[in-house]
Short mmCIF file of C-alpha atoms and ligand atoms in Angstrom, two decimals:
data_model
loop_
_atom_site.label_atom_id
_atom_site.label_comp_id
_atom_site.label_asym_id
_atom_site.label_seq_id
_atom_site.Cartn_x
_atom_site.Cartn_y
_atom_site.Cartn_z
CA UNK A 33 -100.15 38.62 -99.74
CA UNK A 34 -102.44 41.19 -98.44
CA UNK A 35 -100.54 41.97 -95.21
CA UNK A 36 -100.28 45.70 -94.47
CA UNK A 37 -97.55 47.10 -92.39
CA UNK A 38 -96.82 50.30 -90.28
CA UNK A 39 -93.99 51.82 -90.83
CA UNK A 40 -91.68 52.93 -88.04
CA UNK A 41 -91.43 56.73 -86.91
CA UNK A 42 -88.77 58.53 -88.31
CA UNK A 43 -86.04 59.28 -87.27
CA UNK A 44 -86.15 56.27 -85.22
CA UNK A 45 -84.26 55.87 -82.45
CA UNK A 46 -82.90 52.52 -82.38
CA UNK A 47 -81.58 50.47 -79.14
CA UNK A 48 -79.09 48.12 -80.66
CA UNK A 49 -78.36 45.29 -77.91
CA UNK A 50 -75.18 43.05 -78.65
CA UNK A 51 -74.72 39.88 -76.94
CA UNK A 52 -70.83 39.63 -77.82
CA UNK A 53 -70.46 35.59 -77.18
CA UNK A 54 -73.05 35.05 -79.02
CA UNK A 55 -72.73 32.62 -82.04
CA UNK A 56 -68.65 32.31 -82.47
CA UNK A 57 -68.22 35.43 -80.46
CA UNK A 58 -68.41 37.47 -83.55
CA UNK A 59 -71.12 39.42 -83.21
CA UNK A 60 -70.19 42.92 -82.45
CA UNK A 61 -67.28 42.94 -85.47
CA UNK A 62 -69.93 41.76 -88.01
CA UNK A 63 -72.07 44.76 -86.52
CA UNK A 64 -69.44 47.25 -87.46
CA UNK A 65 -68.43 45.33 -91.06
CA UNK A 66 -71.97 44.78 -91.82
CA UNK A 67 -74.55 46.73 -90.13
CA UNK A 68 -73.46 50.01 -89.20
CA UNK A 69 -72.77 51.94 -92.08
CA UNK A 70 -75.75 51.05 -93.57
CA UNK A 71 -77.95 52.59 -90.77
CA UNK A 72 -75.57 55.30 -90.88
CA UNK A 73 -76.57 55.57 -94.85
CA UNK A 74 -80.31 55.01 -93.84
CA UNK A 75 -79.93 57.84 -91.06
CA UNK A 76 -81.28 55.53 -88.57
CA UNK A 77 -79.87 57.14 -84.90
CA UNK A 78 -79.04 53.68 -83.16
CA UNK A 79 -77.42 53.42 -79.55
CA UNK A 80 -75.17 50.21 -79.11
CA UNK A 81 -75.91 48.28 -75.97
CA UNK A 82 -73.25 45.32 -75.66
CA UNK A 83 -74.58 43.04 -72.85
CA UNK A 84 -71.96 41.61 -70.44
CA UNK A 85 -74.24 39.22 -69.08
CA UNK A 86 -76.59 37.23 -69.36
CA UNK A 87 -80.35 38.25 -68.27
CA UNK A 88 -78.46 41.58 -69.17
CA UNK A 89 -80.73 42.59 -71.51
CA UNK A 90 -83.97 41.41 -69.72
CA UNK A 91 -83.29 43.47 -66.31
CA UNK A 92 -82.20 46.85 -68.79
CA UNK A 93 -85.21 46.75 -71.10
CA UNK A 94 -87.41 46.30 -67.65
CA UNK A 95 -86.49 49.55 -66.15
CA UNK A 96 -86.07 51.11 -69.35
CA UNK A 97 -87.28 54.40 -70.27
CA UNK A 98 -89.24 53.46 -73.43
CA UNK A 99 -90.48 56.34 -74.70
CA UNK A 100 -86.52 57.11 -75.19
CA UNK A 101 -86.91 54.22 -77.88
CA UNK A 102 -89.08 54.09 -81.19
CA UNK A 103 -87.38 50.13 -81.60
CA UNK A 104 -85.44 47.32 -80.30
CA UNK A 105 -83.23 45.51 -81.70
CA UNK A 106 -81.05 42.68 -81.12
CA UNK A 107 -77.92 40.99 -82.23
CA UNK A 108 -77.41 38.16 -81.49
CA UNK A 109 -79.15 34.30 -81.49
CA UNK A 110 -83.03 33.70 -80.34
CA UNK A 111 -82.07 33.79 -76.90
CA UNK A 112 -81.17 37.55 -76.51
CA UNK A 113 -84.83 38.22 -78.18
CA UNK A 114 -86.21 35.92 -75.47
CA UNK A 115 -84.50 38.40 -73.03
CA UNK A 116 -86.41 41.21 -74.25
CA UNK A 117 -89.42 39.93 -74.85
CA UNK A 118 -89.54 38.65 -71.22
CA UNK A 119 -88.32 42.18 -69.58
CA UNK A 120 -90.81 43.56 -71.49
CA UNK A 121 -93.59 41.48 -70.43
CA UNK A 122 -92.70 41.72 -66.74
CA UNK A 123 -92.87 45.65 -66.84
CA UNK A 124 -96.59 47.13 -65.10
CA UNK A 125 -97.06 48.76 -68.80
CA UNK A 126 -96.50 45.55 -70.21
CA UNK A 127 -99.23 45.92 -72.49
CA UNK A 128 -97.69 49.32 -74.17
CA UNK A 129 -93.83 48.57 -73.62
CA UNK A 130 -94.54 44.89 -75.70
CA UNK A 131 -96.11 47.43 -78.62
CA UNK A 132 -92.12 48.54 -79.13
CA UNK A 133 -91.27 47.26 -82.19
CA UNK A 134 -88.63 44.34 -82.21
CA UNK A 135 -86.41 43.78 -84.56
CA UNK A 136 -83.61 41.27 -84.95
CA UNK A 137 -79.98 41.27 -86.93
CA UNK A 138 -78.23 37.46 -87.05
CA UNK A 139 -75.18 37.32 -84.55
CA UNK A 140 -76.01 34.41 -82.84
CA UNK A 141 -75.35 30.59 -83.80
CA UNK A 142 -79.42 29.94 -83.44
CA UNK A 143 -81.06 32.58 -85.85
CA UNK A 144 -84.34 31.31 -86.55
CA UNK A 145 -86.14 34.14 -86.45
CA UNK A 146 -83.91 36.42 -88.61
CA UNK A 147 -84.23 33.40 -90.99
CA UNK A 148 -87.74 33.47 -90.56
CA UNK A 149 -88.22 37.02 -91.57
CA UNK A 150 -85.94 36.97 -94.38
CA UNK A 151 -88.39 34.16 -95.79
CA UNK A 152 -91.27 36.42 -95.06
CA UNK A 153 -89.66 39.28 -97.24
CA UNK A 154 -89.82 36.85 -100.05
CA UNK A 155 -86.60 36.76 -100.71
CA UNK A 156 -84.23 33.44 -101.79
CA UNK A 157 -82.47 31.46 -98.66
CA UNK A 158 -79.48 33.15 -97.48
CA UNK A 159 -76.86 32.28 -95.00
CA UNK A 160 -74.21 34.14 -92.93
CA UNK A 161 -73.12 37.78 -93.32
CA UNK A 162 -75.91 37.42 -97.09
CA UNK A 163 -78.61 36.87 -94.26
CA UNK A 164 -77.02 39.79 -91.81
CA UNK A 165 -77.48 42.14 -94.85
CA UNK A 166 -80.81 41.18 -95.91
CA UNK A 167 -81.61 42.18 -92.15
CA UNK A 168 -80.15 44.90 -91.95
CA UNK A 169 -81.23 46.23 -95.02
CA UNK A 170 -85.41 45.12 -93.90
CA UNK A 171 -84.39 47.13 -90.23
CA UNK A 172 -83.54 50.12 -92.77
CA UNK A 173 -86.44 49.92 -94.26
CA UNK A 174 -88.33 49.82 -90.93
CA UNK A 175 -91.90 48.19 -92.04
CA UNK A 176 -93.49 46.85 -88.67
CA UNK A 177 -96.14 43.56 -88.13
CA UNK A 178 -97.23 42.10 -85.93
CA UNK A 179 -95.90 39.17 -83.66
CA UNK A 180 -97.52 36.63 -82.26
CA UNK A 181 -96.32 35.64 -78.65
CA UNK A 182 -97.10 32.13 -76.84
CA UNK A 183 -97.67 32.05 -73.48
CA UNK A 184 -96.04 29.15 -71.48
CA UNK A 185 -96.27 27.84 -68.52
CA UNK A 186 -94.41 25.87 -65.92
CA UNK A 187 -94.98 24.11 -62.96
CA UNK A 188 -93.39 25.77 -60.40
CA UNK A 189 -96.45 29.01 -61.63
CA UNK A 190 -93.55 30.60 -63.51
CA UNK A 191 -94.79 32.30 -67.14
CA UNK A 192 -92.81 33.08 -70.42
CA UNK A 193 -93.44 34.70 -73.32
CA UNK A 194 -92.15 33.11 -76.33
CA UNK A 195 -91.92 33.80 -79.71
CA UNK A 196 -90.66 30.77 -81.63
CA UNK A 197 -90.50 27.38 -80.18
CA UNK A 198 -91.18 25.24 -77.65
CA UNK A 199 -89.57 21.79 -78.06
CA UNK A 200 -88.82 18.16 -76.00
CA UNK A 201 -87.29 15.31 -76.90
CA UNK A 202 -84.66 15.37 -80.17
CA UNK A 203 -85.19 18.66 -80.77
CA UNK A 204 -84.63 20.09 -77.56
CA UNK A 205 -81.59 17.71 -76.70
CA UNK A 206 -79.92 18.53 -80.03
CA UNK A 207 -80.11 22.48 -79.28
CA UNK A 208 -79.11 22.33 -75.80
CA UNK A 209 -76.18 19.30 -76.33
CA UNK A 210 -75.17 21.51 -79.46
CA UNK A 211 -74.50 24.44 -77.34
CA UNK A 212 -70.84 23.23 -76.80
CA UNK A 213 -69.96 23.68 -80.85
CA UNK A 214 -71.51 26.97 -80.92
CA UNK A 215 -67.93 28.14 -81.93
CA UNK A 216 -68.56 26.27 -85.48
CA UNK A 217 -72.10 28.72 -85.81
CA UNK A 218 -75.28 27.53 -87.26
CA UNK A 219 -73.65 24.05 -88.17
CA UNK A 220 -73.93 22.84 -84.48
CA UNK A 221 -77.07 21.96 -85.09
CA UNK A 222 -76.20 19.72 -88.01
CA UNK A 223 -73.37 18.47 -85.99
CA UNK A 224 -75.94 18.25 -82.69
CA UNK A 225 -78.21 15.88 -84.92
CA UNK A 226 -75.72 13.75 -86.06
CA UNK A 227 -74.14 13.05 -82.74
CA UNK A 228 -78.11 12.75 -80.90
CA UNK A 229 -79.01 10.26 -83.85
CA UNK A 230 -76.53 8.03 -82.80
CA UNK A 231 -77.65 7.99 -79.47
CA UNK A 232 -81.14 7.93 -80.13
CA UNK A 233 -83.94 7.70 -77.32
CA UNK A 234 -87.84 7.18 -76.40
CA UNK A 235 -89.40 10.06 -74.20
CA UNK A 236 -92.34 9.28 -72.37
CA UNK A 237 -95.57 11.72 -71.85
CA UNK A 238 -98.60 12.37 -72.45
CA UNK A 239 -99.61 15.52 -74.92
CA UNK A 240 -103.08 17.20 -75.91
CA UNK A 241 -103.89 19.89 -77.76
CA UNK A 242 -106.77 22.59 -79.00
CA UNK A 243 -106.95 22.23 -82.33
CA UNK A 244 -107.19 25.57 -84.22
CA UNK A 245 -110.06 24.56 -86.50
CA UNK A 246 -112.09 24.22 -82.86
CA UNK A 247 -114.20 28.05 -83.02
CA UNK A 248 -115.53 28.85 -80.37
CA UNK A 249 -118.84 27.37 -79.82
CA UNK A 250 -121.66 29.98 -77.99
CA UNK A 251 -123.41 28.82 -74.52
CA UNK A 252 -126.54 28.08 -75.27
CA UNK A 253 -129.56 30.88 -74.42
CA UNK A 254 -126.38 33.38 -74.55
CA UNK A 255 -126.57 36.01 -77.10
CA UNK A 256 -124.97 35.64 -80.25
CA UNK A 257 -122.29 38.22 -80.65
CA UNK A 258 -119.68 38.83 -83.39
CA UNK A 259 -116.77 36.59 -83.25
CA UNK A 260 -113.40 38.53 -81.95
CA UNK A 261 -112.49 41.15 -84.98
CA UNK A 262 -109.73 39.60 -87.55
CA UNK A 263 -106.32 40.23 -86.46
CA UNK A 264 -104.65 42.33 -89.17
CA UNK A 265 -102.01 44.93 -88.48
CA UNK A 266 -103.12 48.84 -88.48
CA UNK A 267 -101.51 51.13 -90.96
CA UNK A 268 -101.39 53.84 -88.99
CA UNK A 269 -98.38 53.86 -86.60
CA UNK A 270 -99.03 56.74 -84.34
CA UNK A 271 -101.78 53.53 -83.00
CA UNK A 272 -99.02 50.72 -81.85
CA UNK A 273 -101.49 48.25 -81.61
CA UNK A 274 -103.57 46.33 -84.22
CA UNK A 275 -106.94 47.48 -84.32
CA UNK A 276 -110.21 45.35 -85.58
CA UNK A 277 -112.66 47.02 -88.31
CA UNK A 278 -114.92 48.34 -86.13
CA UNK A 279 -112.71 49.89 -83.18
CA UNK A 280 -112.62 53.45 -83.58
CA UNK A 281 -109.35 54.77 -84.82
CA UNK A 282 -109.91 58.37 -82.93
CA UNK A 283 -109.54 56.38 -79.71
CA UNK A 284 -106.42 56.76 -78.07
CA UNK A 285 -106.56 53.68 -75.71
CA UNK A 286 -104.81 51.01 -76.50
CA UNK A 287 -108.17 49.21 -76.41
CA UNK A 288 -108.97 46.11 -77.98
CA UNK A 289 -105.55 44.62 -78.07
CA UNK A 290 -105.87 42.10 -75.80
CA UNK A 291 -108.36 40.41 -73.07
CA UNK A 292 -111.34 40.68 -76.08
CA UNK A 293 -109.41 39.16 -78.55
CA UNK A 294 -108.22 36.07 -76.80
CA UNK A 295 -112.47 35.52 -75.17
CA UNK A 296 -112.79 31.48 -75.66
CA UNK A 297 -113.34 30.24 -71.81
CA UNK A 298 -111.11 26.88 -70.73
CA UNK A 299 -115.05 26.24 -69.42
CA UNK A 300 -116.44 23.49 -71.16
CA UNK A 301 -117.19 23.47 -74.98
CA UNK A 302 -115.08 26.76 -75.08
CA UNK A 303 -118.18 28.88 -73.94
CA UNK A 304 -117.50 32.51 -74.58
CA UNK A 305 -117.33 34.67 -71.32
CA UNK A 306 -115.97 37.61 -72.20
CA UNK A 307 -116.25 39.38 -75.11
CA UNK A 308 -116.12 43.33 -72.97
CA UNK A 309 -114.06 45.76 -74.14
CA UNK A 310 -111.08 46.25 -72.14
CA UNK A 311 -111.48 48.68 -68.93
CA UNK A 312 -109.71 50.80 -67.12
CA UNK A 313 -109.07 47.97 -64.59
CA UNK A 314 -108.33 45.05 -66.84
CA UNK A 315 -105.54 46.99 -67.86
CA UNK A 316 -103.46 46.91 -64.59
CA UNK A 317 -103.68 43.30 -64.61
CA UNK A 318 -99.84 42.15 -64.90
CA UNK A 319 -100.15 40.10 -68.14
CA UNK A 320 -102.44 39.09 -70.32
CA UNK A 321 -104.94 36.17 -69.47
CA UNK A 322 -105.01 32.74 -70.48
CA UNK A 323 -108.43 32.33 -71.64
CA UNK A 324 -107.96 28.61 -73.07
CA UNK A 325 -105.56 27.48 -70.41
CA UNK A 326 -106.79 25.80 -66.91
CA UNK A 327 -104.70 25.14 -63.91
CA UNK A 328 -102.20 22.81 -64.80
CA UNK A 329 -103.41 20.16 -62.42
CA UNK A 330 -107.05 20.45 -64.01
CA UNK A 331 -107.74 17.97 -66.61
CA UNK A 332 -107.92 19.55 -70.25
CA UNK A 333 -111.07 21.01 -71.83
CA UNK A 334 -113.34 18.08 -73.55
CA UNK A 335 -112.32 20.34 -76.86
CA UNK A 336 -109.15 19.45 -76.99
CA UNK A 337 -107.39 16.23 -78.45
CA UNK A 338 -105.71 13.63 -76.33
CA UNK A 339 -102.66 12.40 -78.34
CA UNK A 340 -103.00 8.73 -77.69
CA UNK A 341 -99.44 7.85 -78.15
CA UNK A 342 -97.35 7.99 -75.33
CA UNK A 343 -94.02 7.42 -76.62
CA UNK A 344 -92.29 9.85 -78.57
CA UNK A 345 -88.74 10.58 -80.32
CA UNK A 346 -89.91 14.85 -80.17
CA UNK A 347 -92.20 17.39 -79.73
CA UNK A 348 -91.75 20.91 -81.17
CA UNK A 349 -94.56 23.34 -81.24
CA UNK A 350 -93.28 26.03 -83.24
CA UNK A 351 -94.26 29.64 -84.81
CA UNK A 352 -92.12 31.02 -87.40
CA UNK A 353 -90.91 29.67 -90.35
CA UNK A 354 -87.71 28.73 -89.58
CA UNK A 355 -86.24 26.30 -86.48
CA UNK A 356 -82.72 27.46 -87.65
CA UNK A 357 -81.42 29.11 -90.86
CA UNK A 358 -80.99 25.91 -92.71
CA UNK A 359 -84.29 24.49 -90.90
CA UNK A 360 -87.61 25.64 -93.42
CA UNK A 361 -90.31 23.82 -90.92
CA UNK A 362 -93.28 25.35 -91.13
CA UNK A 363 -93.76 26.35 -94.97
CA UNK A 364 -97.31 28.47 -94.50
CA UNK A 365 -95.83 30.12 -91.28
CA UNK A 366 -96.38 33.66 -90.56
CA UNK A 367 -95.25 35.71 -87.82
CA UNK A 368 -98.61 36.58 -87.08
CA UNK A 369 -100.85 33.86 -88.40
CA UNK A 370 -102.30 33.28 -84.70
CA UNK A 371 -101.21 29.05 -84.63
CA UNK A 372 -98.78 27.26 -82.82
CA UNK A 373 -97.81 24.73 -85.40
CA UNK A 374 -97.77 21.09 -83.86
CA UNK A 375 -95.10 18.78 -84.69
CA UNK A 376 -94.65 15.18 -83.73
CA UNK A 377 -92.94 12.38 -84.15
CA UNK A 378 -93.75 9.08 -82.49
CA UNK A 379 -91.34 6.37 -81.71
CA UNK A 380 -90.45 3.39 -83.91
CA UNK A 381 -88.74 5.95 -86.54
CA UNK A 382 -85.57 4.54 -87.62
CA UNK A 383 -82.76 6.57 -87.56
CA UNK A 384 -82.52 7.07 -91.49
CA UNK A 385 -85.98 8.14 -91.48
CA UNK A 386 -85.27 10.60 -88.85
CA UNK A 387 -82.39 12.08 -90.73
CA UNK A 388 -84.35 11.93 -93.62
CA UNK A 389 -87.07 14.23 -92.52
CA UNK A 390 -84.23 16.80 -90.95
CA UNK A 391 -82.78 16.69 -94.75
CA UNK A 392 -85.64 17.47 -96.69
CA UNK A 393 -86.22 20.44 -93.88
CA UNK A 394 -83.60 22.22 -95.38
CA UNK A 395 -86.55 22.37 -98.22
CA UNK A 396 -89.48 22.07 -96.23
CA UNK A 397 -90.16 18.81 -97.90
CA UNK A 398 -90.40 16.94 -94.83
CA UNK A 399 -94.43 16.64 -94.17
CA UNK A 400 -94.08 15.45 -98.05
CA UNK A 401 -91.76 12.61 -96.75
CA UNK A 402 -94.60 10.62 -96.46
CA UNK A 403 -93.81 9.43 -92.76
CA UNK A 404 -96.49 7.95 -90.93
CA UNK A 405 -94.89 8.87 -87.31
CA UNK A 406 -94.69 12.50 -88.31
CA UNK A 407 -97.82 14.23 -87.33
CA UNK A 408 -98.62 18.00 -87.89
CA UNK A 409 -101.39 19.75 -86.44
CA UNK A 410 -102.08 23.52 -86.55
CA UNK A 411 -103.41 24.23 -82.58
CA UNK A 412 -103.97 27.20 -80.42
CA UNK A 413 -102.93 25.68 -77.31
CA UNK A 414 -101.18 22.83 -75.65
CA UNK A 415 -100.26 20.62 -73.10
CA UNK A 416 -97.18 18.32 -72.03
CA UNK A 417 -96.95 16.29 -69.42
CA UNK A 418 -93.44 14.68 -69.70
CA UNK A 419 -93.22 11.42 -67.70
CA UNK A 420 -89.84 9.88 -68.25
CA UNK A 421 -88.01 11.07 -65.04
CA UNK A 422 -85.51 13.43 -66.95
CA UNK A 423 -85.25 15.49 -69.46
CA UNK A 424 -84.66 18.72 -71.62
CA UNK A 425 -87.49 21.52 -72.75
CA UNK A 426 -86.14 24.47 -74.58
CA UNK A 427 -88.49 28.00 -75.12
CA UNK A 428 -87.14 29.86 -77.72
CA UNK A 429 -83.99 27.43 -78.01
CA UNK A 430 -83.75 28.27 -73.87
CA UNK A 431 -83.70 25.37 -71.58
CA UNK A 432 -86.21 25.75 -68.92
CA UNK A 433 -87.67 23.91 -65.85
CA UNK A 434 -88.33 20.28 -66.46
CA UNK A 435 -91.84 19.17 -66.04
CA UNK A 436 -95.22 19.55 -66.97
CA UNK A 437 -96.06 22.71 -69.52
CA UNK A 438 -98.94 24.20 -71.40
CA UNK A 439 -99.34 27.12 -73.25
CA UNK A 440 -101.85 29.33 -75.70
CA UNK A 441 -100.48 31.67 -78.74
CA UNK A 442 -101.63 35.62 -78.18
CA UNK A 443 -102.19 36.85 -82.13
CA UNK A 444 -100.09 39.71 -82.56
CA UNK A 445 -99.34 40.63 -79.35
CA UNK A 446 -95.72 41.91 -79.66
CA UNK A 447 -94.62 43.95 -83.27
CA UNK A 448 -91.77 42.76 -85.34
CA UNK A 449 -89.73 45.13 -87.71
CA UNK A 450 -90.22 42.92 -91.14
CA UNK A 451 -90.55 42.60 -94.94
P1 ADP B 16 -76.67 31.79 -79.72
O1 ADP B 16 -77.49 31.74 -80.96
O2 ADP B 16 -75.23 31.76 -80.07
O3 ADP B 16 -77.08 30.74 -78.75
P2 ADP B 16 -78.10 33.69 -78.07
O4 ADP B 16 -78.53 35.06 -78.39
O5 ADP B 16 -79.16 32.65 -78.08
O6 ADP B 16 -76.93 33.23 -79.05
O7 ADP B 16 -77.42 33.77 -76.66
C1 ADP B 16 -76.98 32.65 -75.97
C2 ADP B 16 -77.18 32.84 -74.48
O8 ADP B 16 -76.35 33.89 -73.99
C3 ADP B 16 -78.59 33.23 -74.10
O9 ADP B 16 -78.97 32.41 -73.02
C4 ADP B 16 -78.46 34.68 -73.65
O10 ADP B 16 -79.43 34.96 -72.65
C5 ADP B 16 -77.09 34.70 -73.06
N1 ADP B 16 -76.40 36.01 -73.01
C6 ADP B 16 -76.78 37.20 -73.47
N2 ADP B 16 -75.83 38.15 -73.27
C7 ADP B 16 -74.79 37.50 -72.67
C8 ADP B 16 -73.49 37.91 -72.22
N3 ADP B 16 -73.07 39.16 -72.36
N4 ADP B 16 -72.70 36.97 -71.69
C9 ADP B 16 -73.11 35.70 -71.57
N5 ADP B 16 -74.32 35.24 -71.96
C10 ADP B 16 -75.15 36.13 -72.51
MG1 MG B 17 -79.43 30.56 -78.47
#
């Protein structure tokens, strides 16, 4: 549907990073019965990496020597992926070492993504070791997109980098409760819901949003410049990063990839303040900035949307396809489609409407459920302010800090081996 790709260089040489208790432990067996002849077929030079623990991953693809690697990949659930997209993002050439391409084979017992990218490929649900092939067979084939990451963050100043989900409430108490079953695989999470519905609870906060229909309005008397170029991924791989129509494709910087694509102000009315190209300078900064985002303790832009409801059964802001193989949430998801897609679902849902909607997921029928406290909005950046005392958030399936939390999607930040 009119996405282009890069491919990746050939040969390429592949970091292969197993997280061997992943899922029901399984991981590095289904490697060799699955995976490894096939990239042995595709003459794809791979190095195996088994991680003995955890933040493994992270610290090794931090110090790495990347220009050892032409692609990552993992094995393993969501989380090990969270590992490396982290490491990579805390490295001073964060904004050439994210450019690696990522890729992802199902080992884990939470594979959203790999489901996710099988969808993207077009190709008919699969589960299990029929989903492990299809992604090994899409890493052999080594096309490359692009990725969009969300920035989060917390309140004690700490910042992730995320690349499927941030969730409270249901969601994020049935992935971190369903940890204990991971043994059983992806069916924890069925098992998760059923054992959370029976206990189910209210969580209290307060949530607002920028709604991605918002563009970004000018400052009066400023001049009228050309909104930032459409993200759409470069053909030409030697150039790791996306480039817009009218950067120059003899340039060798990696120009244009970030700060002037992400220019909307958190000033009011979303005045535009920087639309320079990236310097010299900018590019030492140690991540990218968070144009939309002001200090957690500011109130939000007058552009945003309050949510007035207060009470809530979950929250899951989410940007893939998939929340878990058997989980089709987002049906117009892409991985680089620039939206965090805004779920919610208010309290006073009865417990066979709940399961109802989880059901018809399996489908992505739920938003045709008809149920009025379902709401689905397509934003760019968010806010939650939890207020009942405790609680779970999970990035990326991860539980992290309990509290307040915002965050802003970067379009096509990272590149994903897909389709
Ligand atoms: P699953 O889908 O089964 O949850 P994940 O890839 O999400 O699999 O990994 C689960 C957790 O294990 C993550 O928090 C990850 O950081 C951590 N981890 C990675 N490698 C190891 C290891 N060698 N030992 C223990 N934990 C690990
Ligand atoms: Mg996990």
């Amino acid at each position: 549907d009119g996405v282009v790709y890069a491919e990746l260089r050939r040969p390429c040489r592949t970091m292969i990073l197993v997280n061997p208790h992943s899922g029901r432990g399984q991981a590095l067996p289904l490697f060799n019965d699955h995976v490894q002849g096939m990239l042995t077929e595709a003459c794809v030079p791979y190095t195996l990496v088994i991680t003995e623990h955890q933040n493994h991953a992270r610290e090794l693809v931090r110090k790495a020597d990347l220009s050892q690697w032409d692609a990552l990949v993992i094995m393993s659930g969501d989380g090990l992926l969270f590992e490396v997209i982290n490491g990579l993002m805390e490295r001073e050439d964060w904004q050439q070492a994210i450019q690696t391409p990522l890729g992802i084979l199902p080992g884990g017992s939470g594979n959203a993504l790999a489901a996710s990218i099988h969808h993207y490929s077009q190709s008919p649900p699969a589960w299990n070791e029929e989903l492990l092939l299809s992604c090994g067979f899409i890493l052999c084939k080594g096309l490359v997109g692009s990725l969009d990451l969300v920035s989060i963050h917390l309140a004690s100043r700490q910042r992730l980098f995320s690349f499927l989900s941030l969730a409270w409430g249901f969601v994020a108490d049935v992935d971190i409760e369903s940890e204990k079953y991971r043994h059983v695989g992806a069916i924890r999470f069925l098992m998760g819901t059923m054992v959370r519905l029976a206990s189910l609870r209210v969580y209290q906060g307060r949530l607002a949003y920028l709604p991605a229909k918002e563009a970004p309005k000018l400052q009066r008397g400023s001049v009228n410049r050309p909104p930032p170029a459409p993200q759409r991924p470069s053909l030409c791989s030697s150039l790791p990063c996306r480039l817009g129509p009218n950067t120059s494709l003899k340039t060798s910087s990696r120009r244009g990839c970030n700060l002037n694509q992400h220019a909307v102000s958190n000033s009011p009315n979303n005045v535009i303040t920087d639309m320079r190209p990236e310097t010299q300078s900018d590019r030492k900064t140690t991540s990218p900035v968070d144009s939309l985002l002001p200090g957690l303790d500011q109130p939000v832009p007058d552009s945003w949307t309050v949510v007035k409801d207060e009470d809530f059964v979950l929250v899951l802001a989410i940007y893939q396809s998939h929340l878990a193989e058997d989980l089709w949430t987002v049906p117009g998801a892409t991985a680089d489609d620039g939206l965090i897609h805004l779920f919610y679902v208010t309290a006073g849902i009865s417990r066979p409407a709940l399961l109802r909607l989880f059901l018809a997921m399996e489908k992505g029928a739920h938003l045709a459920c008809g149920c009025p406290h379902l709401v689905y909005e397509k934003v760019r950046a968010l806010r939650l302010e939890p207020t009942s005392p405790q609680g779970v958030i999970t990035v990326d399936g991860e539980a992290v800090e309990y509290g307040p939390v915002q965050a802003q999607v970067h379009p096509g930040l990272a590149r994903l081996i897909c389709g």
